[in-house]
Amino acid sequence: MKIQWYPGHMAKAKRKMKEDLPLVDAIIEVIDSRCPNSSRNPEIDILAKDKARIMLFNKADLADPARTKSFMESFRKQGFYTMEMDARSRSSVKGVSKLVMESCAELLERKKQKGILSQSIKAMVLGIPNVGKSTFINAYVGKATAKTGNKPGVTKGAQWIKIGKDLQLLDTPGITWPKFEREIVGLNLALIGSINDEILPIEELIFYLLKYLTRYYGSALVSRYGETLQGKEDALEAMDAIAVKRACIKKGGDIDYTKVSRLILDDFRSGRLGRISLEHPMKWEEDSQMEV
Ligand code: GDP
């Protein structure tokens, strides 16, 4: 199942982002902790080679804590300054300024040696749709500045925001990229709500989710949907059992796959299934080969 979403306004936003890149010292990427690899735009690494890099692991409250920790460690080794957060909480975003300043310490030192006294930093905030970028900016600034909504593509335009006396943020619209190189990326982005739901084949998507959950999070299925899920290793069997349990049955007695799919997707997105990560730090290659 190939999922792709790159509407025209994103191509335009990318051109603008490229134009603005020379203006900034640092890049702050907001990602979804449930799938760090899938939820970061791979084009950024090419475009932002010589910038300080900060990666904010948002929605950490919904992700598997051990996996988040391990992902953060791995990105730190690649030179990123990382922090986990729940952007809805102001206390959670408090450490960001310190992190940005740390990431730019060398740059500030070089400036100082050249006699430039200003310690001012400009950072661009990037993120694919629905990772919580606007929620983060609003919590960070302390007032509603960016529009938020649980619908991809809500953030409009780009804008500069002043944080204290030394930091300026450039907010940008959430964009995806033209071609997901692996099928699993499209699936994960669909599951976390970064792709317009209207274009999604929801039953296939949930079939994939159940394949993944029966492999890694069987106990979450049991705690949410009951003992009948115990030991279910087959995704379709699991889907049927959930449908029966939750009365997702059509008039004639057939299973209502659309209804049960919506229910499972909702449970996953809201965290009612527990803290679940869609990627495993050590098994990314293996999972990408999973047949859908
Ligand atoms: P954007 O498209 O990246 O700007 O995303 P938004 O800021 O509009 O957020 C999308 C949805 O995710 C909203 O319903 C937010 O309330 C929710 N959200 C944002 N950050 C978090 C978080 O850290 N944890 C949880 N559970 N929800 C979040």
PDB file of C-alpha atoms and ligand atoms in Angstrom:
ATOM      1  CA  MET A   1       0.000   0.000   0.000  1.00  0.00           C
ATOM      2  CA  LYS A   2       1.649   3.208  -1.154  1.00  0.00           C
ATOM      3  CA  ILE A   3       0.718   6.351   0.735  1.00  0.00           C
ATOM      4  CA  GLN A   4       1.963   9.704  -0.506  1.00  0.00           C
ATOM      5  CA  TRP A   5       0.883  13.255   0.282  1.00  0.00           C
ATOM      6  CA  TYR A   6       2.600  16.310  -1.122  1.00  0.00           C
ATOM      7  CA  PRO A   7       0.069  18.941  -2.122  1.00  0.00           C
ATOM      8  CA  GLY A   8       1.069  22.070  -4.056  1.00  0.00           C
ATOM      9  CA  HIS A   9       1.178  24.409  -1.061  1.00  0.00           C
ATOM     10  CA  MET A  10       3.950  22.255   0.436  1.00  0.00           C
ATOM     11  CA  ALA A  11       6.174  22.605  -2.618  1.00  0.00           C
ATOM     12  CA  LYS A  12       5.751  26.351  -2.318  1.00  0.00           C
ATOM     13  CA  ALA A  13       6.515  26.289   1.421  1.00  0.00           C
ATOM     14  CA  LYS A  14       9.664  24.285   0.752  1.00  0.00           C
ATOM     15  CA  ARG A  15      10.943  26.884  -1.704  1.00  0.00           C
ATOM     16  CA  LYS A  16      10.373  29.567   0.924  1.00  0.00           C
ATOM     17  CA  MET A  17      12.141  27.464   3.558  1.00  0.00           C
ATOM     18  CA  LYS A  18      15.176  27.083   1.287  1.00  0.00           C
ATOM     19  CA  GLU A  19      15.262  30.837   0.733  1.00  0.00           C
ATOM     20  CA  ASP A  20      15.128  31.486   4.485  1.00  0.00           C
ATOM     21  CA  LEU A  21      17.770  28.945   5.488  1.00  0.00           C
ATOM     22  CA  PRO A  22      20.762  31.274   5.054  1.00  0.00           C
ATOM     23  CA  LEU A  23      19.158  33.614   7.623  1.00  0.00           C
ATOM     24  CA  VAL A  24      19.281  31.135  10.505  1.00  0.00           C
ATOM     25  CA  ASP A  25      21.984  29.666  12.749  1.00  0.00           C
ATOM     26  CA  ALA A  26      20.059  26.643  13.967  1.00  0.00           C
ATOM     27  CA  ILE A  27      17.333  24.253  12.929  1.00  0.00           C
ATOM     28  CA  ILE A  28      14.806  23.070  15.502  1.00  0.00           C
ATOM     29  CA  GLU A  29      13.059  19.971  14.246  1.00  0.00           C
ATOM     30  CA  VAL A  30       9.886  18.961  16.029  1.00  0.00           C
ATOM     31  CA  ILE A  31       9.266  15.251  15.565  1.00  0.00           C
ATOM     32  CA  ASP A  32       6.747  12.725  16.835  1.00  0.00           C
ATOM     33  CA  SER A  33       8.440  10.481  19.407  1.00  0.00           C
ATOM     34  CA  ARG A  34       6.338   7.521  18.300  1.00  0.00           C
ATOM     35  CA  CYS A  35       8.212   7.377  14.993  1.00  0.00           C
ATOM     36  CA  PRO A  36      11.347   9.545  14.973  1.00  0.00           C
ATOM     37  CA  ASN A  37      12.669   8.254  11.649  1.00  0.00           C
ATOM     38  CA  SER A  38       9.408   8.538   9.765  1.00  0.00           C
ATOM     39  CA  SER A  39       8.409  11.905  11.196  1.00  0.00           C
ATOM     40  CA  ARG A  40      11.501  13.800  10.167  1.00  0.00           C
ATOM     41  CA  ASN A  41      11.852  15.220   6.733  1.00  0.00           C
ATOM     42  CA  PRO A  42      14.971  13.598   5.231  1.00  0.00           C
ATOM     43  CA  GLU A  43      15.488  16.573   2.932  1.00  0.00           C
ATOM     44  CA  ILE A  44      16.514  18.712   5.915  1.00  0.00           C
ATOM     45  CA  ASP A  45      19.793  16.857   6.387  1.00  0.00           C
ATOM     46  CA  ILE A  46      20.869  17.833   2.898  1.00  0.00           C
ATOM     47  CA  LEU A  47      19.607  21.399   3.068  1.00  0.00           C
ATOM     48  CA  ALA A  48      20.816  22.241   6.576  1.00  0.00           C
ATOM     49  CA  LYS A  49      24.315  20.776   6.600  1.00  0.00           C
ATOM     50  CA  ASP A  50      26.182  23.489   8.478  1.00  0.00           C
ATOM     51  CA  LYS A  51      23.521  24.528  10.962  1.00  0.00           C
ATOM     52  CA  ALA A  52      23.285  23.674  14.651  1.00  0.00           C
ATOM     53  CA  ARG A  53      20.672  20.932  14.959  1.00  0.00           C
ATOM     54  CA  ILE A  54      18.078  20.549  17.683  1.00  0.00           C
ATOM     55  CA  MET A  55      15.563  17.735  17.719  1.00  0.00           C
ATOM     56  CA  LEU A  56      12.522  18.010  19.959  1.00  0.00           C
ATOM     57  CA  PHE A  57      10.934  14.632  20.638  1.00  0.00           C
ATOM     58  CA  ASN A  58       7.348  15.743  21.004  1.00  0.00           C
ATOM     59  CA  LYS A  59       4.327  13.666  22.045  1.00  0.00           C
ATOM     60  CA  ALA A  60       6.709  11.734  24.278  1.00  0.00           C
ATOM     61  CA  ASP A  61       3.704  11.141  26.557  1.00  0.00           C
ATOM     62  CA  LEU A  62       2.256   8.858  23.860  1.00  0.00           C
ATOM     63  CA  ALA A  63       5.463   6.979  22.988  1.00  0.00           C
ATOM     64  CA  ASP A  64       7.219   4.003  24.524  1.00  0.00           C
ATOM     65  CA  PRO A  65       9.646   5.682  26.998  1.00  0.00           C
ATOM     66  CA  ALA A  66      12.470   3.148  26.611  1.00  0.00           C
ATOM     67  CA  ARG A  67      12.454   3.473  22.847  1.00  0.00           C
ATOM     68  CA  THR A  68      12.366   7.277  23.004  1.00  0.00           C
ATOM     69  CA  LYS A  69      15.381   7.252  25.267  1.00  0.00           C
ATOM     70  CA  SER A  70      17.283   5.008  22.941  1.00  0.00           C
ATOM     71  CA  PHE A  71      16.364   7.062  19.840  1.00  0.00           C
ATOM     72  CA  MET A  72      17.463  10.262  21.565  1.00  0.00           C
ATOM     73  CA  GLU A  73      20.776   8.708  22.426  1.00  0.00           C
ATOM     74  CA  SER A  74      21.326   7.621  18.858  1.00  0.00           C
ATOM     75  CA  PHE A  75      20.520  11.070  17.421  1.00  0.00           C
ATOM     76  CA  ARG A  76      22.733  12.702  20.045  1.00  0.00           C
ATOM     77  CA  LYS A  77      25.617  10.583  18.756  1.00  0.00           C
ATOM     78  CA  GLN A  78      24.912  11.990  15.300  1.00  0.00           C
ATOM     79  CA  GLY A  79      25.390  15.528  16.606  1.00  0.00           C
ATOM     80  CA  PHE A  80      21.820  16.525  17.418  1.00  0.00           C
ATOM     81  CA  TYR A  81      20.828  18.274  20.641  1.00  0.00           C
ATOM     82  CA  THR A  82      17.744  16.405  21.800  1.00  0.00           C
ATOM     83  CA  MET A  83      14.985  16.783  24.346  1.00  0.00           C
ATOM     84  CA  GLU A  84      11.714  14.970  24.929  1.00  0.00           C
ATOM     85  CA  MET A  85       8.562  16.942  25.543  1.00  0.00           C
ATOM     86  CA  ASP A  86       4.807  17.170  25.721  1.00  0.00           C
ATOM     87  CA  ALA A  87       4.240  20.459  23.938  1.00  0.00           C
ATOM     88  CA  ARG A  88       0.900  20.949  25.643  1.00  0.00           C
ATOM     89  CA  SER A  89       2.698  21.637  28.897  1.00  0.00           C
ATOM     90  CA  ARG A  90       4.636  24.869  29.360  1.00  0.00           C
ATOM     91  CA  SER A  91       6.938  23.339  31.944  1.00  0.00           C
ATOM     92  CA  SER A  92       7.855  20.647  29.450  1.00  0.00           C
ATOM     93  CA  VAL A  93       9.129  23.142  26.845  1.00  0.00           C
ATOM     94  CA  LYS A  94      11.111  25.221  29.340  1.00  0.00           C
ATOM     95  CA  GLY A  95      14.487  23.654  28.562  1.00  0.00           C
ATOM     96  CA  VAL A  96      14.430  24.509  24.859  1.00  0.00           C
ATOM     97  CA  SER A  97      16.247  27.882  25.039  1.00  0.00           C
ATOM     98  CA  LYS A  98      19.123  26.329  26.962  1.00  0.00           C
ATOM     99  CA  LEU A  99      19.357  23.547  24.426  1.00  0.00           C
ATOM    100  CA  VAL A 100      19.430  25.987  21.502  1.00  0.00           C
ATOM    101  CA  MET A 101      22.145  28.057  23.172  1.00  0.00           C
ATOM    102  CA  GLU A 102      24.199  24.934  23.881  1.00  0.00           C
ATOM    103  CA  SER A 103      23.894  23.838  20.273  1.00  0.00           C
ATOM    104  CA  CYS A 104      25.154  27.262  19.144  1.00  0.00           C
ATOM    105  CA  ALA A 105      27.957  27.597  21.720  1.00  0.00           C
ATOM    106  CA  GLU A 106      30.722  27.167  19.151  1.00  0.00           C
ATOM    107  CA  LEU A 107      29.151  29.630  16.774  1.00  0.00           C
ATOM    108  CA  LEU A 108      28.791  32.240  19.518  1.00  0.00           C
ATOM    109  CA  GLU A 109      32.419  31.701  20.512  1.00  0.00           C
ATOM    110  CA  ARG A 110      33.561  32.209  16.910  1.00  0.00           C
ATOM    111  CA  LYS A 111      31.491  35.394  16.721  1.00  0.00           C
ATOM    112  CA  LYS A 112      33.049  36.642  19.946  1.00  0.00           C
ATOM    113  CA  GLN A 113      36.561  36.040  18.628  1.00  0.00           C
ATOM    114  CA  LYS A 114      35.687  38.056  15.548  1.00  0.00           C
ATOM    115  CA  GLY A 115      34.589  40.883  17.827  1.00  0.00           C
ATOM    116  CA  ILE A 116      30.861  40.389  17.234  1.00  0.00           C
ATOM    117  CA  LEU A 117      29.299  41.029  20.606  1.00  0.00           C
ATOM    118  CA  SER A 118      25.720  40.104  19.837  1.00  0.00           C
ATOM    119  CA  GLN A 119      24.769  36.752  21.343  1.00  0.00           C
ATOM    120  CA  SER A 120      21.601  36.663  19.325  1.00  0.00           C
ATOM    121  CA  ILE A 121      20.542  33.393  17.691  1.00  0.00           C
ATOM    122  CA  LYS A 122      18.073  32.820  14.893  1.00  0.00           C
ATOM    123  CA  ALA A 123      16.480  29.398  14.614  1.00  0.00           C
ATOM    124  CA  MET A 124      14.066  27.915  12.132  1.00  0.00           C
ATOM    125  CA  VAL A 125      11.358  25.624  13.514  1.00  0.00           C
ATOM    126  CA  LEU A 126      10.493  22.773  11.195  1.00  0.00           C
ATOM    127  CA  GLY A 127       8.115  19.858  11.432  1.00  0.00           C
ATOM    128  CA  ILE A 128       5.837  17.767   9.300  1.00  0.00           C
ATOM    129  CA  PRO A 129       2.091  18.327   9.810  1.00  0.00           C
ATOM    130  CA  ASN A 130       0.493  17.402  13.148  1.00  0.00           C
ATOM    131  CA  VAL A 131       3.689  16.751  15.139  1.00  0.00           C
ATOM    132  CA  GLY A 132       2.652  19.555  17.504  1.00  0.00           C
ATOM    133  CA  LYS A 133       4.762  22.383  16.139  1.00  0.00           C
ATOM    134  CA  SER A 134       2.149  25.075  16.714  1.00  0.00           C
ATOM    135  CA  THR A 135       1.330  23.742  20.171  1.00  0.00           C
ATOM    136  CA  PHE A 136       5.036  23.900  20.988  1.00  0.00           C
ATOM    137  CA  ILE A 137       5.432  27.460  19.744  1.00  0.00           C
ATOM    138  CA  ASN A 138       2.380  28.630  21.664  1.00  0.00           C
ATOM    139  CA  ALA A 139       3.589  26.990  24.878  1.00  0.00           C
ATOM    140  CA  TYR A 140       7.084  28.337  24.330  1.00  0.00           C
ATOM    141  CA  VAL A 141       6.048  31.888  23.602  1.00  0.00           C
ATOM    142  CA  GLY A 142       3.446  31.769  26.347  1.00  0.00           C
ATOM    143  CA  LYS A 143       0.540  32.945  24.269  1.00  0.00           C
ATOM    144  CA  ALA A 144      -1.429  31.769  21.262  1.00  0.00           C
ATOM    145  CA  THR A 145       0.729  32.755  18.303  1.00  0.00           C
ATOM    146  CA  ALA A 146       0.468  29.811  15.946  1.00  0.00           C
ATOM    147  CA  LYS A 147      -2.790  28.173  14.907  1.00  0.00           C
ATOM    148  CA  THR A 148      -3.214  24.592  16.142  1.00  0.00           C
ATOM    149  CA  GLY A 149      -5.578  21.790  15.260  1.00  0.00           C
ATOM    150  CA  ASN A 150      -5.587  18.039  14.956  1.00  0.00           C
ATOM    151  CA  LYS A 151      -5.689  18.266  11.194  1.00  0.00           C
ATOM    152  CA  PRO A 152      -2.606  18.195   8.980  1.00  0.00           C
ATOM    153  CA  GLY A 153      -1.755  21.375   7.182  1.00  0.00           C
ATOM    154  CA  VAL A 154      -3.375  23.819   9.618  1.00  0.00           C
ATOM    155  CA  THR A 155      -0.300  26.013  10.241  1.00  0.00           C
ATOM    156  CA  LYS A 156      -0.156  28.754   7.614  1.00  0.00           C
ATOM    157  CA  GLY A 157       2.674  30.960   6.366  1.00  0.00           C
ATOM    158  CA  ALA A 158       6.030  31.621   8.028  1.00  0.00           C
ATOM    159  CA  GLN A 159       6.655  34.136  10.796  1.00  0.00           C
ATOM    160  CA  TRP A 160       9.400  35.439  13.099  1.00  0.00           C
ATOM    161  CA  ILE A 161       8.818  35.182  16.851  1.00  0.00           C
ATOM    162  CA  LYS A 162      11.014  36.778  19.503  1.00  0.00           C
ATOM    163  CA  ILE A 163      11.858  34.671  22.568  1.00  0.00           C
ATOM    164  CA  GLY A 164      13.595  36.687  25.274  1.00  0.00           C
ATOM    165  CA  LYS A 165      16.406  38.966  24.102  1.00  0.00           C
ATOM    166  CA  ASP A 166      18.723  36.459  22.454  1.00  0.00           C
ATOM    167  CA  LEU A 167      16.549  34.152  20.436  1.00  0.00           C
ATOM    168  CA  GLN A 168      14.363  34.565  17.397  1.00  0.00           C
ATOM    169  CA  LEU A 169      12.341  31.733  15.930  1.00  0.00           C
ATOM    170  CA  LEU A 170      11.169  31.434  12.380  1.00  0.00           C
ATOM    171  CA  ASP A 171       7.996  29.368  12.321  1.00  0.00           C
ATOM    172  CA  THR A 172       7.328  27.492   9.078  1.00  0.00           C
ATOM    173  CA  PRO A 173       4.349  25.581   7.710  1.00  0.00           C
ATOM    174  CA  GLY A 174       4.331  21.803   8.196  1.00  0.00           C
ATOM    175  CA  ILE A 175       5.506  20.038   5.072  1.00  0.00           C
ATOM    176  CA  THR A 176       6.051  16.465   3.959  1.00  0.00           C
ATOM    177  CA  TRP A 177       8.265  15.529   1.018  1.00  0.00           C
ATOM    178  CA  PRO A 178       7.574  14.313  -2.522  1.00  0.00           C
ATOM    179  CA  LYS A 179       8.432  10.625  -2.185  1.00  0.00           C
ATOM    180  CA  PHE A 180       8.462   8.410   0.912  1.00  0.00           C
ATOM    181  CA  GLU A 181      11.384   6.119   0.245  1.00  0.00           C
ATOM    182  CA  ARG A 182       9.893   3.282   2.297  1.00  0.00           C
ATOM    183  CA  GLU A 183       6.312   2.118   2.472  1.00  0.00           C
ATOM    184  CA  ILE A 184       6.477   2.047   6.277  1.00  0.00           C
ATOM    185  CA  VAL A 185       7.074   5.815   6.389  1.00  0.00           C
ATOM    186  CA  GLY A 186       3.754   6.541   4.684  1.00  0.00           C
ATOM    187  CA  LEU A 187       1.992   4.115   7.015  1.00  0.00           C
ATOM    188  CA  ASN A 188       3.492   5.595  10.158  1.00  0.00           C
ATOM    189  CA  LEU A 189       2.726   9.140   9.080  1.00  0.00           C
ATOM    190  CA  ALA A 190      -0.842   8.137   8.330  1.00  0.00           C
ATOM    191  CA  LEU A 191      -1.157   6.534  11.764  1.00  0.00           C
ATOM    192  CA  ILE A 192       0.093   9.612  13.626  1.00  0.00           C
ATOM    193  CA  GLY A 193      -2.272  11.854  11.674  1.00  0.00           C
ATOM    194  CA  SER A 194       0.292  13.682   9.534  1.00  0.00           C
ATOM    195  CA  ILE A 195      -1.463  12.790   6.302  1.00  0.00           C
ATOM    196  CA  ASN A 196      -4.861  14.011   5.309  1.00  0.00           C
ATOM    197  CA  ASP A 197      -7.215  11.294   6.635  1.00  0.00           C
ATOM    198  CA  GLU A 198      -9.517  11.696   3.668  1.00  0.00           C
ATOM    199  CA  ILE A 199      -7.042  10.011   1.327  1.00  0.00           C
ATOM    200  CA  LEU A 200      -6.283   7.034   3.591  1.00  0.00           C
ATOM    201  CA  PRO A 201      -7.267   3.416   3.005  1.00  0.00           C
ATOM    202  CA  ILE A 202      -8.155   3.056   6.690  1.00  0.00           C
ATOM    203  CA  GLU A 203      -8.815  -0.694   6.795  1.00  0.00           C
ATOM    204  CA  GLU A 204      -5.450  -1.551   5.260  1.00  0.00           C
ATOM    205  CA  LEU A 205      -3.784   0.946   7.541  1.00  0.00           C
ATOM    206  CA  ILE A 206      -5.242  -0.668  10.641  1.00  0.00           C
ATOM    207  CA  PHE A 207      -4.440  -4.122   9.331  1.00  0.00           C
ATOM    208  CA  TYR A 208      -0.817  -2.983   9.260  1.00  0.00           C
ATOM    209  CA  LEU A 209      -1.078  -1.470  12.755  1.00  0.00           C
ATOM    210  CA  LEU A 210      -2.439  -4.734  14.117  1.00  0.00           C
ATOM    211  CA  LYS A 211       0.348  -6.676  12.430  1.00  0.00           C
ATOM    212  CA  TYR A 212       2.783  -4.427  14.216  1.00  0.00           C
ATOM    213  CA  LEU A 213       0.963  -4.468  17.564  1.00  0.00           C
ATOM    214  CA  THR A 214       0.558  -8.229  17.652  1.00  0.00           C
ATOM    215  CA  ARG A 215       4.319  -8.442  17.105  1.00  0.00           C
ATOM    216  CA  TYR A 216       5.469  -5.857  19.654  1.00  0.00           C
ATOM    217  CA  TYR A 217       2.611  -4.773  21.889  1.00  0.00           C
ATOM    218  CA  GLY A 218       0.343  -7.795  22.350  1.00  0.00           C
ATOM    219  CA  SER A 219      -0.213  -6.929  25.996  1.00  0.00           C
ATOM    220  CA  ALA A 220      -1.538  -3.468  25.061  1.00  0.00           C
ATOM    221  CA  LEU A 221      -4.185  -5.140  22.910  1.00  0.00           C
ATOM    222  CA  VAL A 222      -5.148  -7.444  25.770  1.00  0.00           C
ATOM    223  CA  SER A 223      -5.424  -4.609  28.288  1.00  0.00           C
ATOM    224  CA  ARG A 224      -7.539  -2.503  25.966  1.00  0.00           C
ATOM    225  CA  TYR A 225      -9.732  -5.125  24.316  1.00  0.00           C
ATOM    226  CA  GLY A 226      -9.734  -8.018  26.775  1.00  0.00           C
ATOM    227  CA  GLU A 227      -8.583 -11.584  27.182  1.00  0.00           C
ATOM    228  CA  THR A 228      -9.922 -12.701  23.787  1.00  0.00           C
ATOM    229  CA  LEU A 229      -6.887 -10.926  22.321  1.00  0.00           C
ATOM    230  CA  GLN A 230      -4.509 -13.044  24.365  1.00  0.00           C
ATOM    231  CA  GLY A 231      -2.044 -14.875  22.141  1.00  0.00           C
ATOM    232  CA  LYS A 232      -3.547 -13.545  18.894  1.00  0.00           C
ATOM    233  CA  GLU A 233      -0.685 -13.329  16.436  1.00  0.00           C
ATOM    234  CA  ASP A 234      -2.690 -12.918  13.292  1.00  0.00           C
ATOM    235  CA  ALA A 235      -3.747  -9.344  12.475  1.00  0.00           C
ATOM    236  CA  LEU A 236      -7.026 -10.292  10.848  1.00  0.00           C
ATOM    237  CA  GLU A 237      -7.998 -12.559  13.735  1.00  0.00           C
ATOM    238  CA  ALA A 238      -7.170  -9.739  16.147  1.00  0.00           C
ATOM    239  CA  MET A 239      -9.272  -7.295  14.112  1.00  0.00           C
ATOM    240  CA  ASP A 240     -12.230  -9.695  14.105  1.00  0.00           C
ATOM    241  CA  ALA A 241     -11.943 -10.253  17.853  1.00  0.00           C
ATOM    242  CA  ILE A 242     -11.897  -6.500  18.539  1.00  0.00           C
ATOM    243  CA  ALA A 243     -14.882  -5.998  16.226  1.00  0.00           C
ATOM    244  CA  VAL A 244     -16.878  -8.631  18.102  1.00  0.00           C
ATOM    245  CA  LYS A 245     -15.862  -7.260  21.480  1.00  0.00           C
ATOM    246  CA  ARG A 246     -16.792  -3.691  20.488  1.00  0.00           C
ATOM    247  CA  ALA A 247     -19.965  -4.598  18.581  1.00  0.00           C
ATOM    248  CA  CYS A 248     -18.684  -3.402  15.217  1.00  0.00           C
ATOM    249  CA  ILE A 249     -21.062  -5.694  13.365  1.00  0.00           C
ATOM    250  CA  LYS A 250     -23.301  -4.867  10.419  1.00  0.00           C
ATOM    251  CA  LYS A 251     -27.013  -5.680  10.348  1.00  0.00           C
ATOM    252  CA  GLY A 252     -26.600  -8.987   8.528  1.00  0.00           C
ATOM    253  CA  GLY A 253     -23.948 -10.129  11.022  1.00  0.00           C
ATOM    254  CA  ASP A 254     -20.848  -9.281   8.947  1.00  0.00           C
ATOM    255  CA  ILE A 255     -17.965  -7.456  10.564  1.00  0.00           C
ATOM    256  CA  ASP A 256     -17.954  -3.709  10.000  1.00  0.00           C
ATOM    257  CA  TYR A 257     -14.291  -3.296   9.157  1.00  0.00           C
ATOM    258  CA  THR A 258     -14.511   0.435   8.583  1.00  0.00           C
ATOM    259  CA  LYS A 259     -16.069   1.007  11.980  1.00  0.00           C
ATOM    260  CA  VAL A 260     -13.623  -1.185  13.869  1.00  0.00           C
ATOM    261  CA  SER A 261     -10.700   0.387  11.995  1.00  0.00           C
ATOM    262  CA  ARG A 262     -11.813   3.871  13.010  1.00  0.00           C
ATOM    263  CA  LEU A 263     -12.188   2.751  16.606  1.00  0.00           C
ATOM    264  CA  ILE A 264      -8.686   1.244  16.740  1.00  0.00           C
ATOM    265  CA  LEU A 265      -7.127   4.262  15.034  1.00  0.00           C
ATOM    266  CA  ASP A 266      -8.807   6.550  17.515  1.00  0.00           C
ATOM    267  CA  ASP A 267      -7.619   4.454  20.453  1.00  0.00           C
ATOM    268  CA  PHE A 268      -4.076   4.493  19.124  1.00  0.00           C
ATOM    269  CA  ARG A 269      -3.942   8.222  18.401  1.00  0.00           C
ATOM    270  CA  SER A 270      -5.431   9.242  21.718  1.00  0.00           C
ATOM    271  CA  GLY A 271      -3.089   7.044  23.737  1.00  0.00           C
ATOM    272  CA  ARG A 272      -5.888   4.802  25.019  1.00  0.00           C
ATOM    273  CA  LEU A 273      -3.902   1.814  23.770  1.00  0.00           C
ATOM    274  CA  GLY A 274      -1.037   2.849  26.008  1.00  0.00           C
ATOM    275  CA  ARG A 275       2.359   4.291  25.182  1.00  0.00           C
ATOM    276  CA  ILE A 276       3.259   2.815  21.839  1.00  0.00           C
ATOM    277  CA  SER A 277       6.107   3.546  19.457  1.00  0.00           C
ATOM    278  CA  LEU A 278       5.812   2.654  15.803  1.00  0.00           C
ATOM    279  CA  GLU A 279       9.536   2.284  15.315  1.00  0.00           C
ATOM    280  CA  HIS A 280      12.130   0.268  17.102  1.00  0.00           C
ATOM    281  CA  PRO A 281      15.559   1.923  17.347  1.00  0.00           C
ATOM    282  CA  MET A 282      17.368  -1.324  16.532  1.00  0.00           C
ATOM    283  CA  LYS A 283      14.856  -2.865  14.157  1.00  0.00           C
ATOM    284  CA  TRP A 284      14.122  -0.105  11.670  1.00  0.00           C
ATOM    285  CA  GLU A 285      15.565  -2.033   8.718  1.00  0.00           C
ATOM    286  CA  GLU A 286      13.775  -5.242   9.685  1.00  0.00           C
ATOM    287  CA  ASP A 287      10.416  -3.555  10.283  1.00  0.00           C
ATOM    288  CA  SER A 288      10.621  -1.670   6.991  1.00  0.00           C
ATOM    289  CA  GLN A 289      10.568  -5.036   5.240  1.00  0.00           C
ATOM    290  CA  MET A 290       7.344  -6.079   6.980  1.00  0.00           C
ATOM    291  CA  GLU A 291       4.832  -7.124   4.344  1.00  0.00           C
ATOM    292  CA  VAL A 292       1.672  -5.062   4.332  1.00  0.00           C
TER     293      VAL A 292
HETATM  294  P1  GDP B   1       1.203  21.075  13.957  1.00  0.00           P
HETATM  295  O1  GDP B   1       0.425  20.712  12.728  1.00  0.00           O
HETATM  296  O2  GDP B   1       2.543  20.404  13.973  1.00  0.00           O
HETATM  297  O3  GDP B   1       1.296  22.541  14.204  1.00  0.00           O
HETATM  298  O4  GDP B   1       0.410  20.396  15.180  1.00  0.00           O
HETATM  299  P2  GDP B   1      -0.517  21.072  16.294  1.00  0.00           P
HETATM  300  O5  GDP B   1       0.270  21.917  17.211  1.00  0.00           O
HETATM  301  O6  GDP B   1      -1.700  21.668  15.620  1.00  0.00           O
HETATM  302  O7  GDP B   1      -0.942  19.765  17.149  1.00  0.00           O
HETATM  303  C1  GDP B   1      -1.662  18.686  16.583  1.00  0.00           C
HETATM  304  C2  GDP B   1      -2.435  17.963  17.688  1.00  0.00           C
HETATM  305  O8  GDP B   1      -1.528  17.303  18.561  1.00  0.00           O
HETATM  306  C3  GDP B   1      -3.273  18.879  18.583  1.00  0.00           C
HETATM  307  O9  GDP B   1      -4.490  18.222  18.852  1.00  0.00           O
HETATM  308  C4  GDP B   1      -2.432  19.025  19.846  1.00  0.00           C
HETATM  309  O10 GDP B   1      -3.203  19.252  20.996  1.00  0.00           O
HETATM  310  C5  GDP B   1      -1.776  17.658  19.916  1.00  0.00           C
HETATM  311  N1  GDP B   1      -0.469  17.687  20.608  1.00  0.00           N
HETATM  312  C6  GDP B   1       0.551  18.547  20.403  1.00  0.00           C
HETATM  313  N2  GDP B   1       1.609  18.241  21.177  1.00  0.00           N
HETATM  314  C7  GDP B   1       1.256  17.149  21.898  1.00  0.00           C
HETATM  315  C8  GDP B   1       1.942  16.340  22.855  1.00  0.00           C
HETATM  316  O11 GDP B   1       3.119  16.532  23.209  1.00  0.00           O
HETATM  317  N3  GDP B   1       1.250  15.283  23.363  1.00  0.00           N
HETATM  318  C9  GDP B   1      -0.028  14.995  22.972  1.00  0.00           C
HETATM  319  N4  GDP B   1      -0.618  13.932  23.522  1.00  0.00           N
HETATM  320  N5  GDP B   1      -0.691  15.735  22.070  1.00  0.00           N
HETATM  321  C10 GDP B   1      -0.066  16.795  21.537  1.00  0.00           C
END
